[in-house]
């Protein structure tokens, strides 16, 4: 714990703070009064631990527009493409050899993502025209 603030010292807390900065920006763009759910895609090679992300999010959201939000973590598989046989396979994160031909020249196609997929927003009924309905879903912009 960081004695100055009482927050855990972990990489995932900093990730959640950055995530919530993006969430706040998107919520403001859509004239939201609250965020209901944050959906985050996490790959095993992202460097983030899903259980720690969930714990850190619960703390980092306090005092933000997402204070009442839930974090939905969607686990993504590690996927490689083989240069030799041109096939794509889901593999274990520590086993990046082609399971078909045994080739070592593989390219990571998925599994390193940490992506904000969607937000469920509560939008103010009196927001300017074009701002959305009472409940809206905002897709995060592509990385």
Short mmCIF file of C-alpha atoms in Angstrom, two decimals:
data_model
loop_
_atom_site.label_atom_id
_atom_site.label_comp_id
_atom_site.label_asym_id
_atom_site.label_seq_id
_atom_site.Cartn_x
_atom_site.Cartn_y
_atom_site.Cartn_z
CA UNK A 1 0.00 0.00 0.00
CA UNK A 2 1.05 3.53 -0.66
CA UNK A 3 0.94 5.09 2.79
CA UNK A 4 0.23 8.55 1.43
CA UNK A 5 -3.08 7.65 -0.17
CA UNK A 6 -4.00 4.18 1.00
CA UNK A 7 -4.07 2.83 -2.57
CA UNK A 8 -2.35 -0.37 -3.62
CA UNK A 9 0.94 -0.01 -5.47
CA UNK A 10 0.38 -2.04 -8.59
CA UNK A 11 0.72 -1.65 -12.30
CA UNK A 12 -3.00 -2.37 -12.74
CA UNK A 13 -3.99 0.65 -10.64
CA UNK A 14 -2.10 2.97 -13.02
CA UNK A 15 -3.74 1.20 -15.97
CA UNK A 16 -7.18 1.76 -14.43
CA UNK A 17 -6.43 5.42 -13.82
CA UNK A 18 -5.50 5.83 -17.51
CA UNK A 19 -8.59 3.84 -18.53
CA UNK A 20 -10.81 6.08 -16.42
CA UNK A 21 -9.31 9.19 -18.02
CA UNK A 22 -10.45 7.82 -21.39
CA UNK A 23 -13.83 6.83 -19.95
CA UNK A 24 -14.35 10.35 -18.57
CA UNK A 25 -13.46 11.90 -21.94
CA UNK A 26 -15.88 9.63 -23.82
CA UNK A 27 -18.62 10.18 -21.24
CA UNK A 28 -18.23 13.95 -21.63
CA UNK A 29 -18.37 13.68 -25.42
CA UNK A 30 -21.69 11.82 -25.12
CA UNK A 31 -23.07 14.13 -22.40
CA UNK A 32 -23.33 11.21 -19.97
CA UNK A 33 -24.23 11.71 -16.35
CA UNK A 34 -22.90 8.30 -15.31
CA UNK A 35 -21.14 5.19 -16.58
CA UNK A 36 -22.85 1.86 -15.93
CA UNK A 37 -20.39 -0.65 -17.34
CA UNK A 38 -16.89 -0.66 -18.80
CA UNK A 39 -16.03 -3.61 -21.06
CA UNK A 40 -12.29 -4.27 -21.38
CA UNK A 41 -10.62 -6.89 -23.61
CA UNK A 42 -7.52 -8.36 -21.97
CA UNK A 43 -5.06 -10.78 -23.56
CA UNK A 44 -2.70 -13.02 -21.58
CA UNK A 45 0.32 -11.20 -23.05
CA UNK A 46 -1.00 -7.70 -22.23
CA UNK A 47 1.02 -7.45 -19.03
CA UNK A 48 -2.15 -6.96 -16.97
CA UNK A 49 -3.62 -9.45 -14.52
CA UNK A 50 -7.45 -9.54 -14.87
CA UNK A 51 -8.14 -10.18 -11.16
CA UNK A 52 -5.90 -7.27 -10.15
CA UNK A 53 -7.52 -5.03 -12.79
CA UNK A 54 -10.91 -5.73 -11.24
CA UNK A 55 -9.66 -4.90 -7.73
CA UNK A 56 -7.83 -1.79 -8.91
CA UNK A 57 -10.84 -0.56 -10.90
CA UNK A 58 -13.03 -0.71 -7.79
CA UNK A 59 -10.65 1.73 -6.08
CA UNK A 60 -9.69 3.92 -9.04
CA UNK A 61 -13.32 4.63 -10.03
CA UNK A 62 -14.09 6.34 -6.70
CA UNK A 63 -14.91 10.01 -7.16
CA UNK A 64 -15.19 9.70 -10.97
CA UNK A 65 -18.14 9.62 -13.35
CA UNK A 66 -17.66 5.83 -13.31
CA UNK A 67 -18.00 5.52 -9.54
CA UNK A 68 -21.00 3.19 -9.85
CA UNK A 69 -19.68 1.33 -12.90
CA UNK A 70 -18.81 -2.31 -13.15
CA UNK A 71 -15.78 -3.57 -15.02
CA UNK A 72 -16.39 -6.47 -17.39
CA UNK A 73 -13.13 -8.15 -18.35
CA UNK A 74 -13.29 -10.17 -21.57
CA UNK A 75 -10.40 -12.62 -21.79
CA UNK A 76 -8.90 -12.88 -25.27
CA UNK A 77 -6.85 -15.85 -26.49
CA UNK A 78 -3.26 -15.80 -27.65
CA UNK A 79 -3.36 -16.28 -31.43
CA UNK A 80 -0.39 -16.81 -33.75
CA UNK A 81 0.01 -16.94 -37.52
CA UNK A 82 2.57 -19.33 -38.97
CA UNK A 83 4.79 -18.07 -41.79
CA UNK A 84 5.50 -21.62 -43.01
CA UNK A 85 1.98 -23.08 -43.32
CA UNK A 86 0.05 -19.77 -43.22
CA UNK A 87 -2.37 -21.09 -40.59
CA UNK A 88 -3.65 -19.23 -37.51
CA UNK A 89 -4.07 -20.94 -34.16
CA UNK A 90 -5.03 -20.12 -30.60
CA UNK A 91 -2.11 -21.26 -28.44
CA UNK A 92 -0.91 -21.16 -24.85
CA UNK A 93 0.70 -17.82 -24.02
CA UNK A 94 4.09 -19.47 -23.46
CA UNK A 95 3.93 -21.79 -26.50
CA UNK A 96 4.30 -19.75 -29.68
CA UNK A 97 5.33 -22.61 -32.01
CA UNK A 98 2.93 -23.59 -34.78
CA UNK A 99 0.86 -26.53 -33.54
CA UNK A 100 0.32 -27.73 -37.12
CA UNK A 101 3.80 -27.81 -38.66
CA UNK A 102 6.00 -27.05 -35.65
CA UNK A 103 7.29 -23.88 -37.33
CA UNK A 104 9.11 -21.32 -35.22
CA UNK A 105 8.50 -18.37 -37.52
CA UNK A 106 5.22 -17.25 -36.09
CA UNK A 107 3.68 -13.82 -35.71
CA UNK A 108 1.50 -12.77 -32.81
CA UNK A 109 -1.99 -11.94 -34.09
CA UNK A 110 -3.82 -11.60 -30.76
CA UNK A 111 -3.32 -11.96 -27.07
CA UNK A 112 -1.45 -8.77 -26.24
CA UNK A 113 -4.51 -6.52 -26.26
CA UNK A 114 -5.73 -4.27 -23.49
CA UNK A 115 -8.62 -2.55 -25.24
CA UNK A 116 -11.60 -0.56 -24.07
CA UNK A 117 -14.34 -2.22 -26.11
CA UNK A 118 -17.55 -0.51 -24.96
CA UNK A 119 -19.08 1.71 -22.31
CA UNK A 120 -22.66 1.69 -21.11
CA UNK A 121 -23.53 5.32 -20.46
CA UNK A 122 -26.46 7.01 -18.77
CA UNK A 123 -27.16 10.09 -20.85
CA UNK A 124 -29.05 13.10 -19.58
CA UNK A 125 -32.48 13.49 -21.23
CA UNK A 126 -31.91 17.25 -21.47
CA UNK A 127 -28.60 16.90 -23.32
CA UNK A 128 -28.24 18.79 -26.60
CA UNK A 129 -29.88 17.27 -29.69
CA UNK A 130 -27.75 14.49 -31.10
CA UNK A 131 -26.25 13.64 -27.73
CA UNK A 132 -28.10 10.32 -27.46
CA UNK A 133 -30.93 8.57 -25.70
CA UNK A 134 -31.34 7.97 -21.99
CA UNK A 135 -29.09 4.93 -22.19
CA UNK A 136 -26.37 4.71 -24.76
CA UNK A 137 -23.51 2.45 -25.63
CA UNK A 138 -20.32 4.12 -26.75
CA UNK A 139 -17.73 2.16 -28.63
CA UNK A 140 -14.19 3.14 -27.91
CA UNK A 141 -12.29 4.64 -30.82
CA UNK A 142 -9.86 2.28 -32.57
CA UNK A 143 -6.34 2.30 -31.10
#
